[in-house]
Amino acid sequence: DAKTTQPTSMDCAEGRAANLPCNHSTISGNEYVYWYRQIHSQGPQYIIHGLKNNETNEMASLIITEDRKSSTLILPHATLRDTAVYYCIVRAGSGGGADGLTFGKGTHLIIQP
Amino acid sequence: EAGVTQSPTHLIKTRGQQATLRCSPISGHTSVYWYQQALGLGLQFLLWYDEGEERNRGNFPPRFSGRQFPNYSSELNVNALELEDSALYLCASSPGLAGAFQETQYFGPGTRLLVL
């Protein structure tokens, strides 16, 4: 799996858009970018994933650069409940490997009131 | 739709004892994954079950074992508990697609195991 680099922590004001970057310069052509988050003392929550096109769902948007070496997760209107650790994971799609998801240290996003 | 459930929520054991943790996947999901999250550390992959069979395991000693039942629920057993086994144990499920590992997983709230 490609290595990812994320900032250790970020602050964002409530109601503003939170933009969380992830670098994955060694990503392979068949690898997807997945985002999860973990609110304190809870299990991780799947957010979104994408291959090369930008993706949007009810939780967030995922912007992947044209060269696919980096991506940004966007929470359009952050609320206090979005305070969590956000993990960017790069993996091949289904069947790409059976050794479990690798969660790095992620970005601790703190939403300020 | 009910999410992934785990029991118990908390478990306290002493060194050398055995612990049994249980997981019920989302209805219709056939794959169950187990992860360990020790304090201050990231999630470590433990085991993956699909259709009743163990498909893969992470870098953990054999005293970590489990099984998946015909109704797709799963059990994680940890024998000869050690202090460093204290952690949050997370279970996740996904639809099984031809036995392939699924990156989109739905996690339960976890069981917090404390070994004294």
JSON list of C-alpha atoms in Angstrom, two decimals:
[
{"chain": "A", "resi": 1, "resn": "ASP", "atom": "CA", "xyz": [0.00, 0.00, 0.00]},
{"chain": "A", "resi": 2, "resn": "ALA", "atom": "CA", "xyz": [1.20, 3.52, -0.76]},
{"chain": "A", "resi": 3, "resn": "LYS", "atom": "CA", "xyz": [2.43, 5.58, 2.19]},
{"chain": "A", "resi": 4, "resn": "THR", "atom": "CA", "xyz": [0.36, 8.61, 3.20]},
{"chain": "A", "resi": 5, "resn": "THR", "atom": "CA", "xyz": [1.37, 11.82, 4.96]},
{"chain": "A", "resi": 6, "resn": "GLN", "atom": "CA", "xyz": [-1.11, 13.93, 6.90]},
{"chain": "A", "resi": 7, "resn": "PRO", "atom": "CA", "xyz": [-0.70, 16.91, 9.24]},
{"chain": "A", "resi": 8, "resn": "THR", "atom": "CA", "xyz": [-0.78, 15.89, 12.88]},
{"chain": "A", "resi": 9, "resn": "SER", "atom": "CA", "xyz": [-3.49, 18.36, 13.82]},
{"chain": "A", "resi": 10, "resn": "MET", "atom": "CA", "xyz": [-5.69, 21.13, 12.44]},
{"chain": "A", "resi": 11, "resn": "ASP", "atom": "CA", "xyz": [-8.17, 23.64, 13.80]},
{"chain": "A", "resi": 12, "resn": "CYS", "atom": "CA", "xyz": [-11.30, 24.88, 12.06]},
{"chain": "A", "resi": 13, "resn": "ALA", "atom": "CA", "xyz": [-14.04, 27.27, 13.15]},
{"chain": "A", "resi": 14, "resn": "GLU", "atom": "CA", "xyz": [-17.53, 25.87, 13.48]},
{"chain": "A", "resi": 15, "resn": "GLY", "atom": "CA", "xyz": [-19.60, 26.51, 10.37]},
{"chain": "A", "resi": 16, "resn": "ARG", "atom": "CA", "xyz": [-16.57, 26.88, 8.13]},
{"chain": "A", "resi": 17, "resn": "ALA", "atom": "CA", "xyz": [-15.30, 24.34, 5.62]},
{"chain": "A", "resi": 18, "resn": "ALA", "atom": "CA", "xyz": [-12.63, 22.00, 6.96]},
{"chain": "A", "resi": 19, "resn": "ASN", "atom": "CA", "xyz": [-10.04, 21.00, 4.37]},
{"chain": "A", "resi": 20, "resn": "LEU", "atom": "CA", "xyz": [-7.89, 18.04, 5.34]},
{"chain": "A", "resi": 21, "resn": "PRO", "atom": "CA", "xyz": [-4.91, 17.31, 3.08]},
{"chain": "A", "resi": 22, "resn": "CYS", "atom": "CA", "xyz": [-3.24, 13.99, 2.42]},
{"chain": "A", "resi": 23, "resn": "ASN", "atom": "CA", "xyz": [-0.08, 13.34, 0.40]},
{"chain": "A", "resi": 24, "resn": "HIS", "atom": "CA", "xyz": [0.32, 9.98, -1.32]},
{"chain": "A", "resi": 25, "resn": "SER", "atom": "CA", "xyz": [3.06, 10.59, -3.89]},
{"chain": "A", "resi": 26, "resn": "THR", "atom": "CA", "xyz": [3.79, 6.87, -4.43]},
{"chain": "A", "resi": 27, "resn": "ILE", "atom": "CA", "xyz": [0.20, 5.91, -5.21]},
{"chain": "A", "resi": 28, "resn": "SER", "atom": "CA", "xyz": [-0.22, 3.27, -7.91]},
{"chain": "A", "resi": 29, "resn": "GLY", "atom": "CA", "xyz": [-2.68, 3.40, -10.76]},
{"chain": "A", "resi": 30, "resn": "ASN", "atom": "CA", "xyz": [-5.01, 0.85, -9.20]},
{"chain": "A", "resi": 31, "resn": "GLU", "atom": "CA", "xyz": [-5.02, 2.30, -5.69]},
{"chain": "A", "resi": 32, "resn": "TYR", "atom": "CA", "xyz": [-7.96, 4.14, -4.23]},
{"chain": "A", "resi": 33, "resn": "VAL", "atom": "CA", "xyz": [-7.94, 6.85, -1.59]},
{"chain": "A", "resi": 34, "resn": "TYR", "atom": "CA", "xyz": [-10.14, 6.07, 1.42]},
{"chain": "A", "resi": 35, "resn": "TRP", "atom": "CA", "xyz": [-11.04, 8.37, 4.30]},
{"chain": "A", "resi": 36, "resn": "TYR", "atom": "CA", "xyz": [-12.19, 7.28, 7.73]},
{"chain": "A", "resi": 37, "resn": "ARG", "atom": "CA", "xyz": [-12.60, 9.20, 10.95]},
{"chain": "A", "resi": 38, "resn": "GLN", "atom": "CA", "xyz": [-12.59, 8.16, 14.58]},
{"chain": "A", "resi": 39, "resn": "ILE", "atom": "CA", "xyz": [-14.41, 10.18, 17.16]},
{"chain": "A", "resi": 40, "resn": "HIS", "atom": "CA", "xyz": [-12.93, 9.80, 20.63]},
{"chain": "A", "resi": 41, "resn": "SER", "atom": "CA", "xyz": [-13.50, 6.32, 22.10]},
{"chain": "A", "resi": 42, "resn": "GLN", "atom": "CA", "xyz": [-15.66, 5.18, 19.19]},
{"chain": "A", "resi": 43, "resn": "GLY", "atom": "CA", "xyz": [-15.02, 2.86, 16.28]},
{"chain": "A", "resi": 44, "resn": "PRO", "atom": "CA", "xyz": [-13.79, 4.35, 12.99]},
{"chain": "A", "resi": 45, "resn": "GLN", "atom": "CA", "xyz": [-16.40, 5.59, 10.55]},
{"chain": "A", "resi": 46, "resn": "TYR", "atom": "CA", "xyz": [-16.08, 5.27, 6.78]},
{"chain": "A", "resi": 47, "resn": "ILE", "atom": "CA", "xyz": [-16.45, 8.65, 5.07]},
{"chain": "A", "resi": 48, "resn": "ILE", "atom": "CA", "xyz": [-15.69, 8.45, 1.37]},
{"chain": "A", "resi": 49, "resn": "HIS", "atom": "CA", "xyz": [-13.32, 7.01, -1.22]},
{"chain": "A", "resi": 50, "resn": "GLY", "atom": "CA", "xyz": [-12.24, 7.72, -4.77]},
{"chain": "A", "resi": 51, "resn": "LEU", "atom": "CA", "xyz": [-9.89, 6.68, -7.55]},
{"chain": "A", "resi": 52, "resn": "LYS", "atom": "CA", "xyz": [-9.29, 9.74, -9.69]},
{"chain": "A", "resi": 53, "resn": "ASN", "atom": "CA", "xyz": [-12.50, 11.67, -10.05]},
{"chain": "A", "resi": 54, "resn": "ASN", "atom": "CA", "xyz": [-13.76, 13.97, -7.36]},
{"chain": "A", "resi": 55, "resn": "GLU", "atom": "CA", "xyz": [-16.41, 12.40, -5.18]},
{"chain": "A", "resi": 56, "resn": "THR", "atom": "CA", "xyz": [-19.16, 13.81, -2.98]},
{"chain": "A", "resi": 57, "resn": "ASN", "atom": "CA", "xyz": [-21.60, 12.23, -0.58]},
{"chain": "A", "resi": 58, "resn": "GLU", "atom": "CA", "xyz": [-23.75, 13.40, 2.28]},
{"chain": "A", "resi": 59, "resn": "MET", "atom": "CA", "xyz": [-20.79, 13.61, 4.62]},
{"chain": "A", "resi": 60, "resn": "ALA", "atom": "CA", "xyz": [-17.98, 15.12, 2.61]},
{"chain": "A", "resi": 61, "resn": "SER", "atom": "CA", "xyz": [-16.26, 15.80, -0.69]},
{"chain": "A", "resi": 62, "resn": "LEU", "atom": "CA", "xyz": [-13.02, 14.26, -1.87]},
{"chain": "A", "resi": 63, "resn": "ILE", "atom": "CA", "xyz": [-10.80, 16.19, -4.26]},
{"chain": "A", "resi": 64, "resn": "ILE", "atom": "CA", "xyz": [-7.97, 14.20, -5.87]},
{"chain": "A", "resi": 65, "resn": "THR", "atom": "CA", "xyz": [-5.31, 16.07, -7.84]},
{"chain": "A", "resi": 66, "resn": "GLU", "atom": "CA", "xyz": [-4.87, 15.21, -11.50]},
{"chain": "A", "resi": 67, "resn": "ASP", "atom": "CA", "xyz": [-1.54, 13.48, -10.85]},
{"chain": "A", "resi": 68, "resn": "ARG", "atom": "CA", "xyz": [-3.19, 11.64, -7.92]},
{"chain": "A", "resi": 69, "resn": "LYS", "atom": "CA", "xyz": [-0.27, 12.41, -5.64]},
{"chain": "A", "resi": 70, "resn": "SER", "atom": "CA", "xyz": [-2.43, 14.24, -3.12]},
{"chain": "A", "resi": 71, "resn": "SER", "atom": "CA", "xyz": [-6.02, 14.65, -2.08]},
{"chain": "A", "resi": 72, "resn": "THR", "atom": "CA", "xyz": [-8.18, 16.83, 0.14]},
{"chain": "A", "resi": 73, "resn": "LEU", "atom": "CA", "xyz": [-11.16, 15.83, 2.22]},
{"chain": "A", "resi": 74, "resn": "ILE", "atom": "CA", "xyz": [-13.64, 18.67, 2.58]},
{"chain": "A", "resi": 75, "resn": "LEU", "atom": "CA", "xyz": [-16.25, 18.89, 5.31]},
{"chain": "A", "resi": 76, "resn": "PRO", "atom": "CA", "xyz": [-18.33, 21.76, 3.93]},
{"chain": "A", "resi": 77, "resn": "HIS", "atom": "CA", "xyz": [-19.89, 23.09, 7.15]},
{"chain": "A", "resi": 78, "resn": "ALA", "atom": "CA", "xyz": [-17.98, 21.74, 10.11]},
{"chain": "A", "resi": 79, "resn": "THR", "atom": "CA", "xyz": [-19.79, 21.22, 13.41]},
{"chain": "A", "resi": 80, "resn": "LEU", "atom": "CA", "xyz": [-18.43, 20.43, 16.85]},
{"chain": "A", "resi": 81, "resn": "ARG", "atom": "CA", "xyz": [-19.36, 16.77, 16.27]},
{"chain": "A", "resi": 82, "resn": "ASP", "atom": "CA", "xyz": [-16.83, 16.64, 13.45]},
{"chain": "A", "resi": 83, "resn": "THR", "atom": "CA", "xyz": [-13.99, 16.85, 15.97]},
{"chain": "A", "resi": 84, "resn": "ALA", "atom": "CA", "xyz": [-12.18, 13.56, 15.40]},
{"chain": "A", "resi": 85, "resn": "VAL", "atom": "CA", "xyz": [-9.04, 11.92, 14.05]},
{"chain": "A", "resi": 86, "resn": "TYR", "atom": "CA", "xyz": [-9.24, 11.66, 10.26]},
{"chain": "A", "resi": 87, "resn": "TYR", "atom": "CA", "xyz": [-7.35, 8.88, 8.48]},
{"chain": "A", "resi": 88, "resn": "CYS", "atom": "CA", "xyz": [-6.35, 8.84, 4.83]},
{"chain": "A", "resi": 89, "resn": "ILE", "atom": "CA", "xyz": [-5.69, 5.31, 3.55]},
{"chain": "A", "resi": 90, "resn": "VAL", "atom": "CA", "xyz": [-4.46, 4.30, 0.11]},
{"chain": "A", "resi": 91, "resn": "ARG", "atom": "CA", "xyz": [-5.16, 0.77, -1.07]},
{"chain": "A", "resi": 92, "resn": "ALA", "atom": "CA", "xyz": [-5.94, -1.18, -4.18]},
{"chain": "A", "resi": 93, "resn": "GLY", "atom": "CA", "xyz": [-9.62, -1.94, -4.58]},
{"chain": "A", "resi": 94, "resn": "SER", "atom": "CA", "xyz": [-11.40, -5.11, -3.55]},
{"chain": "A", "resi": 95, "resn": "GLY", "atom": "CA", "xyz": [-9.07, -8.03, -3.55]},
{"chain": "A", "resi": 96, "resn": "GLY", "atom": "CA", "xyz": [-6.01, -5.81, -3.54]},
{"chain": "A", "resi": 97, "resn": "GLY", "atom": "CA", "xyz": [-4.72, -7.27, -0.31]},
{"chain": "A", "resi": 98, "resn": "ALA", "atom": "CA", "xyz": [-6.05, -9.22, 2.61]},
{"chain": "A", "resi": 99, "resn": "ASP", "atom": "CA", "xyz": [-3.86, -7.80, 5.34]},
{"chain": "A", "resi": 100, "resn": "GLY", "atom": "CA", "xyz": [-6.31, -5.35, 6.89]},
{"chain": "A", "resi": 101, "resn": "LEU", "atom": "CA", "xyz": [-6.67, -1.60, 6.66]},
{"chain": "A", "resi": 102, "resn": "THR", "atom": "CA", "xyz": [-3.59, 0.33, 7.79]},
{"chain": "A", "resi": 103, "resn": "PHE", "atom": "CA", "xyz": [-4.55, 3.33, 9.88]},
{"chain": "A", "resi": 104, "resn": "GLY", "atom": "CA", "xyz": [-1.64, 5.69, 10.38]},
{"chain": "A", "resi": 105, "resn": "LYS", "atom": "CA", "xyz": [-1.63, 8.50, 12.91]},
{"chain": "A", "resi": 106, "resn": "GLY", "atom": "CA", "xyz": [-4.14, 10.61, 10.97]},
{"chain": "A", "resi": 107, "resn": "THR", "atom": "CA", "xyz": [-5.04, 14.27, 11.47]},
{"chain": "A", "resi": 108, "resn": "HIS", "atom": "CA", "xyz": [-6.65, 15.38, 14.71]},
{"chain": "A", "resi": 109, "resn": "LEU", "atom": "CA", "xyz": [-9.25, 17.90, 13.56]},
{"chain": "A", "resi": 110, "resn": "ILE", "atom": "CA", "xyz": [-10.52, 20.20, 16.28]},
{"chain": "A", "resi": 111, "resn": "ILE", "atom": "CA", "xyz": [-13.60, 22.27, 15.53]},
{"chain": "A", "resi": 112, "resn": "GLN", "atom": "CA", "xyz": [-13.62, 25.47, 17.53]},
{"chain": "A", "resi": 113, "resn": "PRO", "atom": "CA", "xyz": [-16.92, 27.05, 18.61]},
{"chain": "B", "resi": 1, "resn": "GLU", "atom": "CA", "xyz": [-30.81, -0.59, 10.04]},
{"chain": "B", "resi": 2, "resn": "ALA", "atom": "CA", "xyz": [-28.83, -1.77, 13.03]},
{"chain": "B", "resi": 3, "resn": "GLY", "atom": "CA", "xyz": [-25.10, -1.25, 12.90]},
{"chain": "B", "resi": 4, "resn": "VAL", "atom": "CA", "xyz": [-22.33, -3.53, 14.05]},
{"chain": "B", "resi": 5, "resn": "THR", "atom": "CA", "xyz": [-22.77, -4.48, 17.69]},
{"chain": "B", "resi": 6, "resn": "GLN", "atom": "CA", "xyz": [-20.13, -5.73, 20.09]},
{"chain": "B", "resi": 7, "resn": "SER", "atom": "CA", "xyz": [-20.31, -7.19, 23.57]},
{"chain": "B", "resi": 8, "resn": "PRO", "atom": "CA", "xyz": [-19.36, -6.66, 26.25]},
{"chain": "B", "resi": 9, "resn": "THR", "atom": "CA", "xyz": [-18.56, -2.94, 26.14]},
{"chain": "B", "resi": 10, "resn": "HIS", "atom": "CA", "xyz": [-15.98, -3.34, 28.89]},
{"chain": "B", "resi": 11, "resn": "LEU", "atom": "CA", "xyz": [-14.14, -6.39, 30.18]},
{"chain": "B", "resi": 12, "resn": "ILE", "atom": "CA", "xyz": [-11.71, -6.68, 33.07]},
{"chain": "B", "resi": 13, "resn": "LYS", "atom": "CA", "xyz": [-9.51, -9.75, 33.36]},
{"chain": "B", "resi": 14, "resn": "THR", "atom": "CA", "xyz": [-6.33, -10.73, 35.14]},
{"chain": "B", "resi": 15, "resn": "ARG", "atom": "CA", "xyz": [-3.10, -11.99, 33.63]},
{"chain": "B", "resi": 16, "resn": "GLY", "atom": "CA", "xyz": [-3.29, -15.56, 32.40]},
{"chain": "B", "resi": 17, "resn": "GLN", "atom": "CA", "xyz": [-7.07, -15.60, 32.03]},
{"chain": "B", "resi": 18, "resn": "GLN", "atom": "CA", "xyz": [-9.00, -15.95, 28.79]},
{"chain": "B", "resi": 19, "resn": "ALA", "atom": "CA", "xyz": [-11.22, -13.28, 27.23]},
{"chain": "B", "resi": 20, "resn": "THR", "atom": "CA", "xyz": [-14.06, -13.79, 24.76]},
{"chain": "B", "resi": 21, "resn": "LEU", "atom": "CA", "xyz": [-15.35, -10.87, 22.73]},
{"chain": "B", "resi": 22, "resn": "ARG", "atom": "CA", "xyz": [-18.39, -11.01, 20.49]},
{"chain": "B", "resi": 23, "resn": "CYS", "atom": "CA", "xyz": [-19.45, -9.20, 17.36]},
{"chain": "B", "resi": 24, "resn": "SER", "atom": "CA", "xyz": [-22.66, -9.12, 15.34]},
{"chain": "B", "resi": 25, "resn": "PRO", "atom": "CA", "xyz": [-22.26, -7.72, 11.82]},
{"chain": "B", "resi": 26, "resn": "ILE", "atom": "CA", "xyz": [-24.71, -5.60, 9.91]},
{"chain": "B", "resi": 27, "resn": "SER", "atom": "CA", "xyz": [-27.51, -7.73, 8.50]},
{"chain": "B", "resi": 28, "resn": "GLY", "atom": "CA", "xyz": [-26.50, -9.10, 5.12]},
{"chain": "B", "resi": 29, "resn": "HIS", "atom": "CA", "xyz": [-22.76, -8.65, 5.70]},
{"chain": "B", "resi": 30, "resn": "THR", "atom": "CA", "xyz": [-20.76, -11.85, 5.58]},
{"chain": "B", "resi": 31, "resn": "SER", "atom": "CA", "xyz": [-17.27, -10.54, 6.30]},
{"chain": "B", "resi": 32, "resn": "VAL", "atom": "CA", "xyz": [-16.07, -9.68, 9.79]},
{"chain": "B", "resi": 33, "resn": "TYR", "atom": "CA", "xyz": [-12.76, -8.02, 10.63]},
{"chain": "B", "resi": 34, "resn": "TRP", "atom": "CA", "xyz": [-11.10, -7.65, 14.02]},
{"chain": "B", "resi": 35, "resn": "TYR", "atom": "CA", "xyz": [-8.67, -4.88, 14.98]},
{"chain": "B", "resi": 36, "resn": "GLN", "atom": "CA", "xyz": [-6.77, -4.01, 18.14]},
{"chain": "B", "resi": 37, "resn": "GLN", "atom": "CA", "xyz": [-6.20, -0.41, 19.19]},
{"chain": "B", "resi": 38, "resn": "ALA", "atom": "CA", "xyz": [-3.84, -0.15, 22.13]},
{"chain": "B", "resi": 39, "resn": "LEU", "atom": "CA", "xyz": [-3.61, 3.16, 23.97]},
{"chain": "B", "resi": 40, "resn": "GLY", "atom": "CA", "xyz": [-1.74, 5.72, 21.89]},
{"chain": "B", "resi": 41, "resn": "LEU", "atom": "CA", "xyz": [-1.25, 3.33, 19.01]},
{"chain": "B", "resi": 42, "resn": "GLY", "atom": "CA", "xyz": [-2.99, 2.95, 15.69]},
{"chain": "B", "resi": 43, "resn": "LEU", "atom": "CA", "xyz": [-5.39, 0.20, 14.74]},
{"chain": "B", "resi": 44, "resn": "GLN", "atom": "CA", "xyz": [-3.68, -3.12, 14.14]},
{"chain": "B", "resi": 45, "resn": "PHE", "atom": "CA", "xyz": [-5.36, -5.71, 11.96]},
{"chain": "B", "resi": 46, "resn": "LEU", "atom": "CA", "xyz": [-6.05, -8.97, 13.81]},
{"chain": "B", "resi": 47, "resn": "LEU", "atom": "CA", "xyz": [-8.29, -11.30, 11.82]},
{"chain": "B", "resi": 48, "resn": "TRP", "atom": "CA", "xyz": [-10.61, -11.46, 8.86]},
{"chain": "B", "resi": 49, "resn": "TYR", "atom": "CA", "xyz": [-13.47, -13.95, 8.52]},
{"chain": "B", "resi": 50, "resn": "ASP", "atom": "CA", "xyz": [-15.69, -14.47, 5.54]},
{"chain": "B", "resi": 51, "resn": "GLU", "atom": "CA", "xyz": [-18.37, -17.10, 5.03]},
{"chain": "B", "resi": 52, "resn": "GLY", "atom": "CA", "xyz": [-17.32, -18.88, 8.18]},
{"chain": "B", "resi": 53, "resn": "GLU", "atom": "CA", "xyz": [-13.66, -19.19, 7.27]},
{"chain": "B", "resi": 54, "resn": "GLU", "atom": "CA", "xyz": [-10.57, -17.39, 8.45]},
{"chain": "B", "resi": 55, "resn": "ARG", "atom": "CA", "xyz": [-9.23, -15.56, 5.40]},
{"chain": "B", "resi": 56, "resn": "ASN", "atom": "CA", "xyz": [-6.23, -13.83, 6.90]},
{"chain": "B", "resi": 57, "resn": "ARG", "atom": "CA", "xyz": [-4.66, -12.82, 10.17]},
{"chain": "B", "resi": 58, "resn": "GLY", "atom": "CA", "xyz": [-2.35, -10.04, 11.22]},
{"chain": "B", "resi": 59, "resn": "ASN", "atom": "CA", "xyz": [0.96, -10.26, 13.03]},
{"chain": "B", "resi": 60, "resn": "PHE", "atom": "CA", "xyz": [-0.40, -11.52, 16.34]},
{"chain": "B", "resi": 61, "resn": "PRO", "atom": "CA", "xyz": [0.51, -14.65, 18.31]},
{"chain": "B", "resi": 62, "resn": "PRO", "atom": "CA", "xyz": [-1.65, -17.78, 18.08]},
{"chain": "B", "resi": 63, "resn": "ARG", "atom": "CA", "xyz": [-3.24, -17.08, 21.46]},
{"chain": "B", "resi": 64, "resn": "PHE", "atom": "CA", "xyz": [-5.40, -14.62, 19.53]},
{"chain": "B", "resi": 65, "resn": "SER", "atom": "CA", "xyz": [-7.99, -16.70, 17.73]},
{"chain": "B", "resi": 66, "resn": "GLY", "atom": "CA", "xyz": [-11.59, -16.56, 16.73]},
{"chain": "B", "resi": 67, "resn": "ARG", "atom": "CA", "xyz": [-14.35, -17.99, 14.68]},
{"chain": "B", "resi": 68, "resn": "GLN", "atom": "CA", "xyz": [-17.35, -17.01, 12.64]},
{"chain": "B", "resi": 69, "resn": "PHE", "atom": "CA", "xyz": [-20.69, -18.66, 13.13]},
{"chain": "B", "resi": 70, "resn": "PRO", "atom": "CA", "xyz": [-23.26, -19.67, 10.48]},
{"chain": "B", "resi": 71, "resn": "ASN", "atom": "CA", "xyz": [-25.21, -16.47, 11.17]},
{"chain": "B", "resi": 72, "resn": "TYR", "atom": "CA", "xyz": [-21.98, -14.52, 10.42]},
{"chain": "B", "resi": 73, "resn": "SER", "atom": "CA", "xyz": [-21.53, -13.29, 13.97]},
{"chain": "B", "resi": 74, "resn": "SER", "atom": "CA", "xyz": [-18.01, -13.70, 15.27]},
{"chain": "B", "resi": 75, "resn": "GLU", "atom": "CA", "xyz": [-16.08, -14.33, 18.43]},
{"chain": "B", "resi": 76, "resn": "LEU", "atom": "CA", "xyz": [-12.54, -13.28, 19.29]},
{"chain": "B", "resi": 77, "resn": "ASN", "atom": "CA", "xyz": [-10.73, -15.29, 21.94]},
{"chain": "B", "resi": 78, "resn": "VAL", "atom": "CA", "xyz": [-7.59, -14.16, 23.65]},
{"chain": "B", "resi": 79, "resn": "ASN", "atom": "CA", "xyz": [-5.88, -16.83, 25.76]},
{"chain": "B", "resi": 80, "resn": "ALA", "atom": "CA", "xyz": [-3.20, -16.42, 28.41]},
{"chain": "B", "resi": 81, "resn": "LEU", "atom": "CA", "xyz": [-3.86, -12.72, 28.73]},
{"chain": "B", "resi": 82, "resn": "GLU", "atom": "CA", "xyz": [-0.91, -10.39, 29.13]},
{"chain": "B", "resi": 83, "resn": "LEU", "atom": "CA", "xyz": [-0.90, -6.83, 30.43]},
{"chain": "B", "resi": 84, "resn": "GLU", "atom": "CA", "xyz": [-0.14, -5.48, 26.96]},
{"chain": "B", "resi": 85, "resn": "ASP", "atom": "CA", "xyz": [-3.35, -7.00, 25.64]},
{"chain": "B", "resi": 86, "resn": "SER", "atom": "CA", "xyz": [-5.21, -4.13, 27.28]},
{"chain": "B", "resi": 87, "resn": "ALA", "atom": "CA", "xyz": [-6.76, -2.29, 24.37]},
{"chain": "B", "resi": 88, "resn": "LEU", "atom": "CA", "xyz": [-9.90, -1.37, 22.49]},
{"chain": "B", "resi": 89, "resn": "TYR", "atom": "CA", "xyz": [-10.91, -4.30, 20.28]},
{"chain": "B", "resi": 90, "resn": "LEU", "atom": "CA", "xyz": [-12.88, -3.26, 17.25]},
{"chain": "B", "resi": 91, "resn": "CYS", "atom": "CA", "xyz": [-14.99, -5.36, 14.98]},
{"chain": "B", "resi": 92, "resn": "ALA", "atom": "CA", "xyz": [-16.01, -4.28, 11.49]},
{"chain": "B", "resi": 93, "resn": "SER", "atom": "CA", "xyz": [-18.18, -5.86, 8.84]},
{"chain": "B", "resi": 94, "resn": "SER", "atom": "CA", "xyz": [-18.67, -5.57, 5.12]},
{"chain": "B", "resi": 95, "resn": "PRO", "atom": "CA", "xyz": [-20.65, -7.30, 2.41]},
{"chain": "B", "resi": 96, "resn": "GLY", "atom": "CA", "xyz": [-18.77, -10.29, 1.14]},
{"chain": "B", "resi": 97, "resn": "LEU", "atom": "CA", "xyz": [-18.08, -10.05, -2.57]},
{"chain": "B", "resi": 98, "resn": "ALA", "atom": "CA", "xyz": [-16.69, -13.30, -3.89]},
{"chain": "B", "resi": 99, "resn": "GLY", "atom": "CA", "xyz": [-14.50, -13.57, -0.81]},
{"chain": "B", "resi": 100, "resn": "ALA", "atom": "CA", "xyz": [-12.60, -10.40, -1.60]},
{"chain": "B", "resi": 101, "resn": "PHE", "atom": "CA", "xyz": [-11.31, -8.10, 1.13]},
{"chain": "B", "resi": 102, "resn": "GLN", "atom": "CA", "xyz": [-13.43, -4.96, 1.28]},
{"chain": "B", "resi": 103, "resn": "GLU", "atom": "CA", "xyz": [-11.88, -1.60, 2.07]},
{"chain": "B", "resi": 104, "resn": "THR", "atom": "CA", "xyz": [-15.24, -0.06, 2.96]},
{"chain": "B", "resi": 105, "resn": "GLN", "atom": "CA", "xyz": [-15.82, -1.42, 6.43]},
{"chain": "B", "resi": 106, "resn": "TYR", "atom": "CA", "xyz": [-18.40, -0.54, 9.08]},
{"chain": "B", "resi": 107, "resn": "PHE", "atom": "CA", "xyz": [-17.10, -0.56, 12.61]},
{"chain": "B", "resi": 108, "resn": "GLY", "atom": "CA", "xyz": [-18.74, -1.33, 15.91]},
{"chain": "B", "resi": 109, "resn": "PRO", "atom": "CA", "xyz": [-18.18, 0.66, 19.11]},
{"chain": "B", "resi": 110, "resn": "GLY", "atom": "CA", "xyz": [-15.55, -1.73, 20.39]},
{"chain": "B", "resi": 111, "resn": "THR", "atom": "CA", "xyz": [-14.88, -3.72, 23.54]},
{"chain": "B", "resi": 112, "resn": "ARG", "atom": "CA", "xyz": [-12.44, -2.17, 25.97]},
{"chain": "B", "resi": 113, "resn": "LEU", "atom": "CA", "xyz": [-10.37, -4.92, 27.56]},
{"chain": "B", "resi": 114, "resn": "LEU", "atom": "CA", "xyz": [-8.35, -4.20, 30.66]},
{"chain": "B", "resi": 115, "resn": "VAL", "atom": "CA", "xyz": [-5.88, -6.80, 31.88]},
{"chain": "B", "resi": 116, "resn": "LEU", "atom": "CA", "xyz": [-4.70, -6.41, 35.47]}
]
